[in-house]
Coordinates of C-alpha atoms in Angstrom, one line a residue:
Chain A
M1 CA 178.0 14.8 3.4
I2 CA 180.9 16.4 1.6
G3 CA 181.4 20.1 0.9
D4 CA 178.9 22.9 0.7
R5 CA 175.2 22.8 -0.3
V6 CA 174.6 22.6 -4.1
A7 CA 171.6 24.3 -5.8
V8 CA 169.9 24.0 -9.2
V9 CA 169.5 27.6 -10.3
G10 CA 168.4 27.4 -13.9
A11 CA 166.8 25.1 -16.5
G12 CA 166.0 25.1 -20.2
M13 CA 165.0 22.6 -22.8
T14 CA 164.0 22.1 -26.4
K15 CA 160.7 20.8 -27.7
F16 CA 160.7 17.0 -27.7
V17 CA 159.9 15.9 -31.3
R18 CA 160.0 12.7 -33.4
R19 CA 162.5 14.2 -35.7
A20 CA 164.2 17.6 -35.3
Q21 CA 165.8 19.5 -38.1
E22 CA 168.5 20.6 -35.7
T23 CA 171.8 18.6 -35.3
P24 CA 172.6 17.3 -31.9
K25 CA 174.9 20.2 -31.4
E26 CA 172.2 22.7 -32.2
L27 CA 169.7 21.0 -29.9
A28 CA 172.3 21.0 -27.1
W29 CA 172.9 24.7 -27.7
E30 CA 169.2 25.6 -27.6
A31 CA 168.7 23.9 -24.2
A32 CA 172.0 25.3 -22.8
H33 CA 171.3 28.8 -24.0
L34 CA 167.8 28.9 -22.3
A35 CA 169.1 27.3 -19.1
L36 CA 171.7 30.1 -18.8
R37 CA 169.2 32.8 -19.7
S38 CA 166.8 31.5 -17.1
C39 CA 169.3 32.4 -14.4
E40 CA 170.7 35.4 -16.2
M41 CA 174.2 33.8 -16.6
T42 CA 176.5 33.6 -19.6
I43 CA 178.8 30.8 -20.6
D44 CA 181.7 32.9 -19.0
D45 CA 180.0 32.4 -15.6
I46 CA 180.3 28.6 -15.9
D47 CA 183.4 26.7 -14.5
A48 CA 182.8 23.2 -15.8
I49 CA 180.5 21.2 -18.1
V50 CA 178.8 17.8 -17.7
I51 CA 177.5 16.2 -20.8
G52 CA 175.0 13.3 -20.9
T53 CA 174.2 11.5 -24.0
A54 CA 173.4 7.8 -24.7
P55 CA 174.9 5.3 -27.2
D56 CA 177.2 6.7 -29.9
A57 CA 175.4 4.2 -32.2
F58 CA 172.2 6.3 -32.2
D59 CA 174.0 9.1 -34.0
G60 CA 176.7 7.0 -35.8
V61 CA 179.2 9.4 -34.4
H62 CA 182.2 8.0 -32.4
M63 CA 182.8 9.8 -29.2
K64 CA 179.5 11.6 -29.4
S65 CA 180.2 13.9 -26.5
E66 CA 183.3 15.4 -28.1
Y67 CA 181.2 16.1 -31.2
L68 CA 178.5 17.6 -29.0
S69 CA 180.9 19.6 -26.8
D70 CA 180.7 22.9 -28.7
G71 CA 176.9 23.0 -28.3
C72 CA 177.3 22.4 -24.6
G73 CA 179.6 25.3 -24.0
A74 CA 182.6 23.1 -23.3
W75 CA 185.2 24.9 -25.4
G76 CA 188.1 25.7 -23.1
K77 CA 186.5 24.2 -20.0
P78 CA 186.9 21.1 -17.9
V79 CA 184.3 18.6 -19.3
I80 CA 183.1 15.1 -18.5
R81 CA 180.6 12.8 -20.1
G82 CA 178.8 10.2 -17.9
Y83 CA 177.0 7.4 -19.5
V84 CA 174.8 4.8 -17.7
G85 CA 172.3 4.2 -20.5
G86 CA 168.8 5.3 -19.7
G87 CA 170.0 6.3 -16.2
T88 CA 172.2 9.0 -17.8
G89 CA 169.9 12.0 -17.4
V90 CA 169.6 11.8 -13.7
F91 CA 173.2 10.6 -13.3
A92 CA 174.4 13.8 -15.1
A93 CA 172.7 15.9 -12.4
I94 CA 174.5 13.7 -9.8
Q95 CA 177.8 14.4 -11.6
G96 CA 176.9 18.1 -11.6
W97 CA 176.3 17.8 -7.9
Y98 CA 179.7 16.3 -7.0
H99 CA 181.6 18.6 -9.3
V100 CA 180.3 21.5 -7.1
A101 CA 180.1 19.6 -3.7
S102 CA 183.7 18.7 -4.0
G103 CA 184.6 22.3 -3.9
L104 CA 186.4 22.1 -7.3
F105 CA 183.9 24.3 -9.2
D106 CA 181.3 27.0 -8.2
T107 CA 179.1 26.6 -11.3
V108 CA 178.4 23.7 -13.6
L109 CA 176.3 23.5 -16.8
V110 CA 174.7 20.1 -17.2
V111 CA 173.6 19.3 -20.8
C112 CA 171.8 16.1 -21.9
E113 CA 171.0 15.6 -25.5
E114 CA 169.6 12.7 -27.6
K115 CA 168.9 12.5 -31.3
M116 CA 167.4 9.1 -31.9
S117 CA 165.9 9.8 -35.3
S118 CA 169.1 9.5 -37.2
C119 CA 169.3 5.8 -36.7
R120 CA 167.5 4.0 -39.6
P121 CA 165.3 2.2 -40.0
H122 CA 164.7 2.3 -36.3
P123 CA 167.0 3.2 -33.3
Q124 CA 166.3 -0.3 -32.0
A125 CA 169.2 -1.3 -34.3
A126 CA 171.6 0.4 -31.8
F127 CA 169.9 -1.5 -28.9
L128 CA 170.4 -4.9 -30.4
T129 CA 174.0 -4.9 -29.2
I130 CA 172.9 -4.7 -25.6
F131 CA 172.5 -8.5 -25.5
D132 CA 175.4 -10.9 -24.7
H133 CA 177.1 -11.6 -28.0
T134 CA 177.7 -15.3 -27.5
T135 CA 174.9 -16.5 -25.2
E136 CA 172.0 -14.3 -26.3
R137 CA 172.5 -12.7 -29.7
P138 CA 172.4 -16.0 -31.6
L139 CA 168.7 -16.1 -30.6
K140 CA 168.1 -12.8 -32.4
P141 CA 166.5 -11.0 -29.5
N142 CA 165.0 -7.6 -29.8
L143 CA 164.9 -5.0 -27.1
L144 CA 161.2 -5.2 -26.5
W145 CA 161.6 -8.8 -25.2
I146 CA 163.5 -7.7 -22.2
F147 CA 160.7 -5.3 -21.2
A148 CA 157.9 -7.8 -22.0
L149 CA 159.7 -10.4 -19.9
E150 CA 160.1 -8.0 -17.0
M151 CA 156.5 -6.7 -17.2
N152 CA 155.1 -10.2 -17.3
A153 CA 157.2 -11.2 -14.2
Y154 CA 155.9 -8.1 -12.4
M155 CA 152.3 -8.7 -13.3
N156 CA 152.5 -12.4 -12.4
R157 CA 154.1 -11.8 -9.0
Y158 CA 151.3 -9.5 -7.9
G159 CA 148.4 -10.8 -9.9
L160 CA 148.1 -7.5 -11.9
S161 CA 146.1 -7.0 -15.1
K162 CA 146.9 -4.9 -18.1
R163 CA 144.1 -2.6 -17.1
D164 CA 145.8 -2.0 -13.7
I165 CA 148.9 -0.8 -15.5
A166 CA 147.3 1.1 -18.4
T167 CA 146.2 3.9 -16.1
V168 CA 149.8 5.1 -15.9
S169 CA 150.0 5.7 -19.6
V170 CA 146.7 7.5 -19.5
K171 CA 147.7 9.7 -16.6
N172 CA 151.1 10.6 -18.1
K173 CA 149.8 11.4 -21.6
R174 CA 147.0 13.5 -20.1
N175 CA 149.5 15.3 -17.9
A176 CA 151.7 16.0 -20.9
A177 CA 148.9 17.9 -22.6
D178 CA 149.9 20.7 -20.3
H179 CA 153.6 20.6 -21.1
P180 CA 154.8 23.1 -23.8
A181 CA 157.6 20.7 -24.9
A182 CA 155.5 17.5 -25.1
M183 CA 155.3 15.3 -28.1
L184 CA 152.4 12.9 -27.1
G185 CA 150.2 14.9 -24.8
D186 CA 146.6 13.8 -25.2
P187 CA 143.9 15.1 -22.8
D188 CA 141.3 12.7 -24.1
I189 CA 143.1 9.4 -24.1
T190 CA 141.4 6.5 -22.2
V191 CA 142.4 3.2 -20.7
E192 CA 140.4 1.5 -23.6
D193 CA 142.7 3.3 -26.1
V194 CA 145.8 1.7 -24.4
L195 CA 144.2 -1.7 -24.1
N196 CA 143.1 -1.6 -27.8
S197 CA 146.5 -0.5 -29.1
P198 CA 148.5 -3.0 -31.2
V199 CA 150.3 -5.8 -29.3
L200 CA 154.0 -5.6 -29.9
A201 CA 155.5 -8.2 -27.5
W202 CA 152.8 -9.3 -25.1
P203 CA 152.2 -7.9 -22.5
V204 CA 153.7 -4.8 -24.1
Q205 CA 151.3 -2.9 -26.4
R206 CA 152.0 0.2 -28.5
L207 CA 150.5 2.7 -25.9
D208 CA 152.4 1.1 -23.1
V209 CA 155.7 2.4 -24.6
S210 CA 157.3 5.8 -24.8
P211 CA 158.2 7.2 -28.3
V212 CA 161.5 7.6 -30.2
T213 CA 162.4 11.3 -29.6
D214 CA 164.9 14.0 -30.4
G215 CA 165.5 16.7 -27.7
A216 CA 167.8 18.3 -25.2
V217 CA 167.6 19.6 -21.6
A218 CA 170.1 21.7 -19.6
L219 CA 170.5 22.7 -15.9
V220 CA 172.7 25.2 -14.2
M221 CA 174.0 24.0 -10.8
S222 CA 176.0 26.1 -8.4
A223 CA 177.6 26.4 -5.0
N224 CA 175.6 28.0 -2.1
H225 CA 177.3 31.4 -2.3
V226 CA 176.6 31.7 -6.1
A227 CA 173.0 30.5 -5.8
R228 CA 172.3 33.2 -3.2
R229 CA 173.6 35.8 -5.6
V230 CA 171.8 34.7 -8.8
T231 CA 168.4 33.7 -7.5
D232 CA 166.1 34.2 -4.6
R233 CA 164.5 30.7 -5.3
P234 CA 167.4 28.2 -5.3
V235 CA 166.3 24.5 -5.3
W236 CA 168.8 22.5 -3.3
V237 CA 170.2 19.0 -4.0
E238 CA 169.4 17.2 -0.8
G239 CA 170.4 13.7 -1.7
V240 CA 171.9 11.6 -4.6
G241 CA 172.2 7.9 -5.0
W242 CA 173.0 5.4 -7.7
N243 CA 173.4 1.6 -7.7
L244 CA 173.9 -1.3 -10.2
D245 CA 172.6 -4.8 -10.2
T246 CA 174.4 -7.8 -11.8
A247 CA 174.8 -7.7 -15.6
Y248 CA 173.5 -11.4 -15.7
W249 CA 169.9 -10.1 -16.1
T250 CA 168.4 -13.6 -16.4
N251 CA 169.7 -14.3 -12.9
R252 CA 167.9 -11.3 -11.4
D253 CA 164.5 -11.0 -9.7
L254 CA 162.8 -9.2 -12.5
A255 CA 159.7 -8.4 -10.5
Y256 CA 161.4 -6.0 -8.1
P257 CA 164.2 -3.4 -8.9
V258 CA 166.4 -3.9 -5.9
Y259 CA 169.0 -1.6 -7.4
V260 CA 166.5 1.3 -7.4
E261 CA 165.9 0.6 -3.7
E262 CA 169.6 0.7 -3.0
A263 CA 170.0 4.0 -4.9
A264 CA 167.0 5.5 -3.1
R265 CA 168.4 4.4 0.3
M266 CA 171.6 6.2 -0.5
A267 CA 169.8 9.4 -1.5
Y268 CA 167.3 9.3 1.4
D269 CA 170.2 8.8 3.9
M270 CA 172.0 11.8 2.5
A271 CA 168.8 13.9 2.6
G272 CA 167.9 12.8 6.1
I273 CA 164.7 11.2 4.9
S274 CA 163.4 8.4 7.2
E275 CA 159.8 8.3 6.0
P276 CA 159.8 8.8 2.2
R277 CA 156.1 8.4 1.9
K278 CA 155.6 11.5 4.1
Q279 CA 158.7 13.4 3.2
I280 CA 158.6 13.2 -0.7
H281 CA 155.9 15.4 -2.1
I282 CA 156.3 14.8 -5.8
A283 CA 158.0 12.0 -7.7
E284 CA 159.3 11.7 -11.3
P285 CA 160.2 8.0 -11.6
Y286 CA 161.4 6.8 -14.9
D287 CA 158.5 5.7 -17.2
P288 CA 159.7 4.5 -20.6
F289 CA 157.0 1.9 -20.2
D290 CA 153.9 2.3 -18.0
Y291 CA 154.7 -0.7 -15.8
K292 CA 158.1 0.8 -15.1
E293 CA 156.6 3.8 -13.3
L294 CA 154.9 1.4 -10.9
H295 CA 157.9 -0.9 -10.6
H296 CA 160.1 2.1 -9.8
L297 CA 157.6 3.6 -7.2
E298 CA 157.9 0.4 -5.3
G299 CA 161.7 0.3 -5.6
L300 CA 161.7 3.9 -4.3
M301 CA 159.8 2.5 -1.3
L302 CA 157.0 5.1 -1.9
F303 CA 154.5 2.2 -2.1
D304 CA 154.6 -1.4 -0.8
R305 CA 155.5 -4.1 -3.3
G306 CA 152.7 -4.8 -5.7
E307 CA 150.6 -1.9 -4.2
A308 CA 151.5 0.9 -6.7
P309 CA 148.9 -0.1 -9.3
R310 CA 146.1 0.1 -6.7
A311 CA 147.3 3.6 -5.6
A312 CA 147.4 4.7 -9.3
A313 CA 143.9 3.4 -9.8
D314 CA 142.7 5.3 -6.7
G315 CA 144.1 8.5 -8.0
V316 CA 146.9 8.9 -5.5
T317 CA 149.4 9.6 -8.2
Q318 CA 147.4 12.1 -10.1
R319 CA 148.6 15.7 -10.2
D320 CA 146.1 16.6 -7.4
G321 CA 146.6 13.3 -5.6
D322 CA 148.4 12.7 -2.3
L323 CA 151.6 11.9 -4.2
P324 CA 151.7 13.4 -7.7
V325 CA 153.8 11.2 -9.9
C326 CA 155.1 12.4 -13.3
P327 CA 153.2 15.6 -13.3
S328 CA 155.4 16.6 -16.3
G329 CA 153.8 13.8 -18.4
G330 CA 156.9 11.7 -18.2
L331 CA 158.6 9.8 -21.0
L332 CA 155.2 8.4 -22.1
G333 CA 153.8 11.9 -22.7
V334 CA 156.6 14.4 -23.1
G335 CA 158.8 12.0 -25.0
N336 CA 161.9 9.9 -24.4
P337 CA 165.1 11.3 -25.8
I338 CA 167.0 8.9 -23.5
A339 CA 169.5 11.1 -21.6
A340 CA 167.5 14.3 -22.1
A341 CA 164.4 12.5 -20.7
G342 CA 166.1 11.8 -17.4
L343 CA 167.3 15.4 -17.0
M344 CA 163.8 16.6 -18.0
K345 CA 162.6 14.9 -14.8
V346 CA 165.1 16.8 -12.7
A347 CA 164.0 20.0 -14.5
E348 CA 160.4 19.3 -13.8
I349 CA 161.0 18.9 -10.0
F350 CA 163.0 22.2 -10.2
W351 CA 160.1 24.0 -11.8
Q352 CA 157.5 22.4 -9.6
L353 CA 159.3 23.3 -6.4
R354 CA 159.7 26.9 -7.6
G355 CA 156.0 27.1 -8.4
E356 CA 156.8 27.7 -12.1
A357 CA 155.2 24.7 -13.7
G358 CA 152.2 26.6 -15.0
A359 CA 149.2 24.5 -15.9
R360 CA 151.1 21.5 -14.6
Q361 CA 151.7 23.0 -11.1
V362 CA 150.8 20.5 -8.4
P363 CA 148.9 22.1 -5.5
G364 CA 150.0 22.5 -1.9
N365 CA 153.4 24.2 -2.3
P366 CA 155.5 21.0 -2.5
K367 CA 158.8 21.3 -0.6
R368 CA 160.6 18.1 -1.7
G369 CA 160.7 16.1 -4.9
L370 CA 162.5 13.2 -6.4
A371 CA 163.7 12.3 -9.9
Q372 CA 164.8 8.8 -10.8
A373 CA 166.0 7.1 -14.0
W374 CA 167.0 3.6 -14.9
G375 CA 169.1 2.1 -17.6
D376 CA 172.2 0.2 -18.6
L377 CA 171.2 -3.5 -19.1
M378 CA 168.0 -2.8 -17.1
Q379 CA 170.1 -2.7 -13.9
V380 CA 171.1 0.8 -12.9
G381 CA 169.1 3.1 -10.6
T382 CA 169.9 6.8 -10.4
V383 CA 168.1 9.1 -7.9
V384 CA 168.2 12.8 -7.1
V385 CA 166.2 14.4 -4.2
L386 CA 165.6 18.2 -4.5
G387 CA 164.1 20.4 -1.9
V388 CA 163.4 24.1 -1.0
Chain B
M1 CA 158.7 27.9 -17.6
D2 CA 157.2 28.2 -21.1
E3 CA 159.8 30.8 -22.1
F4 CA 162.5 28.3 -21.3
V5 CA 161.3 25.8 -24.0
Y6 CA 163.1 26.4 -27.3
D7 CA 160.9 26.3 -30.4
S8 CA 162.8 23.5 -32.1
V9 CA 162.0 22.6 -35.7
Y10 CA 159.9 19.5 -36.2
L11 CA 160.3 17.5 -39.4
S12 CA 157.7 15.1 -40.8
S13 CA 158.5 11.9 -42.6
R14 CA 157.0 13.6 -45.7
D15 CA 159.6 16.3 -45.4
L16 CA 162.3 13.6 -45.8
R17 CA 160.5 11.5 -48.4
E18 CA 159.9 14.5 -50.7
G19 CA 163.4 15.8 -50.2
R20 CA 162.2 19.1 -48.6
V21 CA 165.2 18.9 -46.2
L22 CA 168.8 18.1 -46.8
F23 CA 170.4 15.0 -45.2
E24 CA 173.2 12.6 -45.7
T25 CA 173.1 8.8 -45.3
W26 CA 175.8 6.2 -44.4
Q27 CA 175.8 2.5 -43.8
P28 CA 178.6 1.1 -41.6
N29 CA 180.3 -2.1 -42.6
A30 CA 181.7 -3.3 -39.3
Q31 CA 182.2 -7.0 -38.6
Y32 CA 183.2 -8.7 -35.4
A33 CA 184.5 -12.0 -34.3
W34 CA 183.9 -12.4 -30.6
D35 CA 185.9 -14.9 -28.5
A36 CA 183.5 -16.9 -26.4
G37 CA 185.9 -16.8 -23.4
V38 CA 187.1 -19.4 -20.9
A39 CA 183.8 -20.2 -19.3
I40 CA 181.4 -19.9 -22.2
S41 CA 183.7 -21.9 -24.6
R42 CA 183.4 -24.9 -22.2
Y43 CA 179.6 -24.3 -21.8
L44 CA 179.1 -24.3 -25.6
Q45 CA 181.4 -27.4 -26.0
E46 CA 178.9 -29.2 -23.8
F47 CA 176.0 -27.9 -25.9
K48 CA 177.5 -29.8 -28.7
A49 CA 177.4 -32.9 -26.5
G50 CA 173.7 -32.2 -25.7
K51 CA 174.4 -31.2 -22.1
L52 CA 174.0 -28.1 -19.9
I53 CA 176.6 -27.2 -17.4
G54 CA 177.1 -24.6 -14.7
R55 CA 179.9 -23.4 -12.4
S56 CA 179.9 -23.3 -8.6
C57 CA 181.2 -20.7 -6.3
P58 CA 183.1 -22.0 -3.2
E59 CA 182.1 -19.0 -1.1
C60 CA 178.4 -18.5 -1.6
S61 CA 177.8 -22.1 -2.9
R62 CA 175.7 -20.8 -5.8
V63 CA 175.6 -22.9 -8.9
L64 CA 175.8 -20.4 -11.7
V65 CA 174.4 -20.5 -15.2
P66 CA 175.5 -19.2 -17.7
P67 CA 178.8 -20.3 -16.1
R68 CA 181.5 -17.8 -15.2
M69 CA 185.1 -18.1 -14.1
F70 CA 184.5 -15.7 -11.2
C71 CA 181.5 -15.1 -8.9
E72 CA 180.4 -11.5 -9.4
S73 CA 178.9 -11.5 -5.9
C74 CA 181.9 -12.9 -3.9
F75 CA 184.4 -11.7 -6.5
C76 CA 186.4 -14.9 -6.1
P77 CA 187.3 -17.6 -8.6
T78 CA 184.6 -20.2 -9.2
D79 CA 186.0 -23.7 -8.7
D80 CA 184.0 -26.5 -10.2
W81 CA 181.9 -27.5 -13.2
V82 CA 178.5 -28.9 -12.4
T83 CA 176.4 -30.9 -14.8
L84 CA 172.8 -29.5 -14.9
E85 CA 169.6 -31.0 -16.1
D86 CA 168.2 -29.9 -19.5
T87 CA 164.9 -29.2 -17.9
G88 CA 163.6 -26.1 -16.0
T89 CA 160.8 -23.8 -15.1
V90 CA 159.6 -20.7 -17.0
L91 CA 160.3 -17.7 -14.8
T92 CA 158.7 -15.3 -17.4
F93 CA 157.8 -15.3 -21.1
S94 CA 156.5 -13.1 -23.9
R95 CA 154.7 -13.5 -27.2
C96 CA 156.4 -11.2 -29.5
T97 CA 154.6 -10.4 -32.8
I98 CA 157.0 -7.8 -34.3
T99 CA 160.6 -7.7 -35.4
W100 CA 163.1 -5.2 -34.0
D101 CA 162.3 -2.9 -37.0
L102 CA 158.6 -3.2 -36.4
V103 CA 157.7 -5.7 -39.1
Q104 CA 154.6 -7.8 -38.1
L105 CA 155.3 -11.5 -37.6
E106 CA 152.9 -14.2 -38.7
E107 CA 153.8 -16.6 -35.9
P108 CA 154.6 -15.1 -32.5
Q109 CA 158.1 -15.7 -31.1
M110 CA 158.1 -17.0 -27.5
P111 CA 161.2 -15.8 -25.7
A112 CA 161.5 -16.8 -22.0
V113 CA 163.7 -16.8 -19.0
I114 CA 164.1 -20.4 -17.9
E115 CA 165.4 -21.4 -14.5
I116 CA 167.6 -24.5 -15.1
D117 CA 167.2 -27.5 -12.9
G118 CA 170.4 -28.2 -10.9
A119 CA 171.4 -24.6 -10.8
S120 CA 170.7 -22.3 -7.8
P121 CA 167.2 -20.8 -7.5
G122 CA 166.6 -17.9 -9.8
M123 CA 169.4 -18.9 -12.2
G124 CA 167.7 -18.5 -15.5
I125 CA 168.9 -18.3 -19.1
M126 CA 167.1 -16.7 -22.0
H127 CA 165.9 -19.1 -24.7
M128 CA 162.8 -19.7 -26.8
L129 CA 159.7 -21.8 -26.2
G130 CA 158.2 -24.1 -28.9
E131 CA 155.7 -26.9 -29.5
V132 CA 153.2 -25.1 -27.4
D133 CA 150.0 -23.0 -28.0
P134 CA 151.2 -19.4 -27.3
E135 CA 148.0 -18.8 -25.4
A136 CA 148.7 -21.8 -23.1
L137 CA 152.0 -20.4 -21.9
A138 CA 152.2 -19.8 -18.1
I139 CA 154.8 -18.7 -15.6
G140 CA 155.9 -21.7 -13.6
M141 CA 155.4 -24.1 -16.6
R142 CA 157.9 -27.0 -16.6
V143 CA 159.9 -27.3 -19.8
R144 CA 162.6 -29.5 -21.4
A145 CA 165.2 -28.6 -24.0
V146 CA 164.7 -29.8 -27.6
W147 CA 168.2 -30.5 -28.9
K148 CA 169.0 -30.3 -32.6
P149 CA 170.3 -33.6 -34.0
A150 CA 174.0 -34.2 -32.9
D151 CA 175.3 -33.7 -36.4
E152 CA 173.7 -30.3 -36.7
R153 CA 175.1 -28.9 -33.5
T154 CA 177.8 -26.3 -33.8
G155 CA 178.6 -25.3 -30.2
S156 CA 176.1 -22.5 -30.1
V157 CA 173.2 -21.7 -27.8
T158 CA 171.0 -22.5 -30.8
D159 CA 172.0 -26.2 -30.5
I160 CA 168.9 -26.1 -28.3
A161 CA 166.2 -25.4 -30.9
Y162 CA 163.8 -24.4 -28.1
F163 CA 162.3 -25.6 -24.8
K164 CA 158.9 -27.4 -24.9
P165 CA 156.5 -28.2 -22.1
L166 CA 157.5 -31.2 -20.0
K167 CA 154.8 -33.8 -19.3
E168 CA 155.5 -35.0 -15.7

């Protein structure tokens, strides 16, 4: 463990919407402004900026983070952009952590923003270039294939049905009904609604998938001595981890995310966690698709392989269950502005551990929570463990 | 935390359609010519000849497909070309009924990851399935490449039209 303890001391976000009138810069400012206000800081109190935003192609703006920098408070400050696809939001918090833990900076503002609505007719156009240009793109793949192929491999390995998996979508959209920023909260949605939604790429159906979203989220992270001064309820970064699988995705075991396990092991070791099922009280795994929440819970070693669906069906992952999972409502319910969605998960753990989650608050005074995201060519795992 | 959610402005598609808000549009005109590279150029030459090949790693002994000039696990040069079968096993598949921009398809596309015989276990390539009832697809199904006629092959992965079930 290097350096001093690092805390999250403030968080803010925009509403998550299908199409915002705000430019990316304006969205970034809205989130950053509220994160600073939440800990009574100003931009002058911030030593360095971390920016997270996903492909430039969404916005059609080359070097998106330079464009975005003014809205992130980066003028005249050291600034870095990290980019690991869908894993970016949690990775940005990891970068915020090592900026402070290294001793270089006392305070860091972490801002993640995504505006997917600009890309017409659908932001999938930007995702098509993820496939290998010579061995895959001639087959004219679309992004849903990769998820459908992975979901089918997962279902087949453990003999799971669509019904086993649809409960995740229902839980998260219901949880999101209590989130003031949510786009797709629905207190009345049922498993039948998910199972009857249009098939896109079997086994993926419409309500298995998170929406295209615009939004931004920001965190203020600080060194121990600053945290003690600005808040009486700091939330500490106890562990961080990240890991990458091979880019040859057709050579991987698609039924189990080993890269998530490796990232979790790194974070658990740092946090001194030997029994994650007892020591993690809330989890916000990445849920762009309902099966991914289950896949990731297993990779995080919070459930045995193939057992997460049964736990979900038994209510274990409900907000009042033994291990509340995505109490925010996740990407399926709050929305999925890629980089901002990952940081929203870290912000949710921050609010939950401070007891500030309002109607979403999980009972029992949770002391430790985990946020995880996933991305690149389906092969990066990023994990942050927070505690009080 | 409610006070730390900014009341951002939501636009409906009607706002755009009816010109209630201002926006600017742009269509890029970027074109690319990608070099296939050392390993994949040879791989695609063999496609023209109606053959699948892989590449072996001297350290971990894996036979890799798609072939590569270095093993990403051992990080050493691969050292030999290996002729593979044009048969394999479906590791996973989908029935896709929409295009990337959400237009409904009449006939489902059937992408799959196919483990190629002669390569190491788990070594799959992405390709399409055909000549099969979409509802009859199953993981573990044995398949064979359906090659385009020799004079129609161009040295592309599409020289295999699709893989069809193998009757053994």
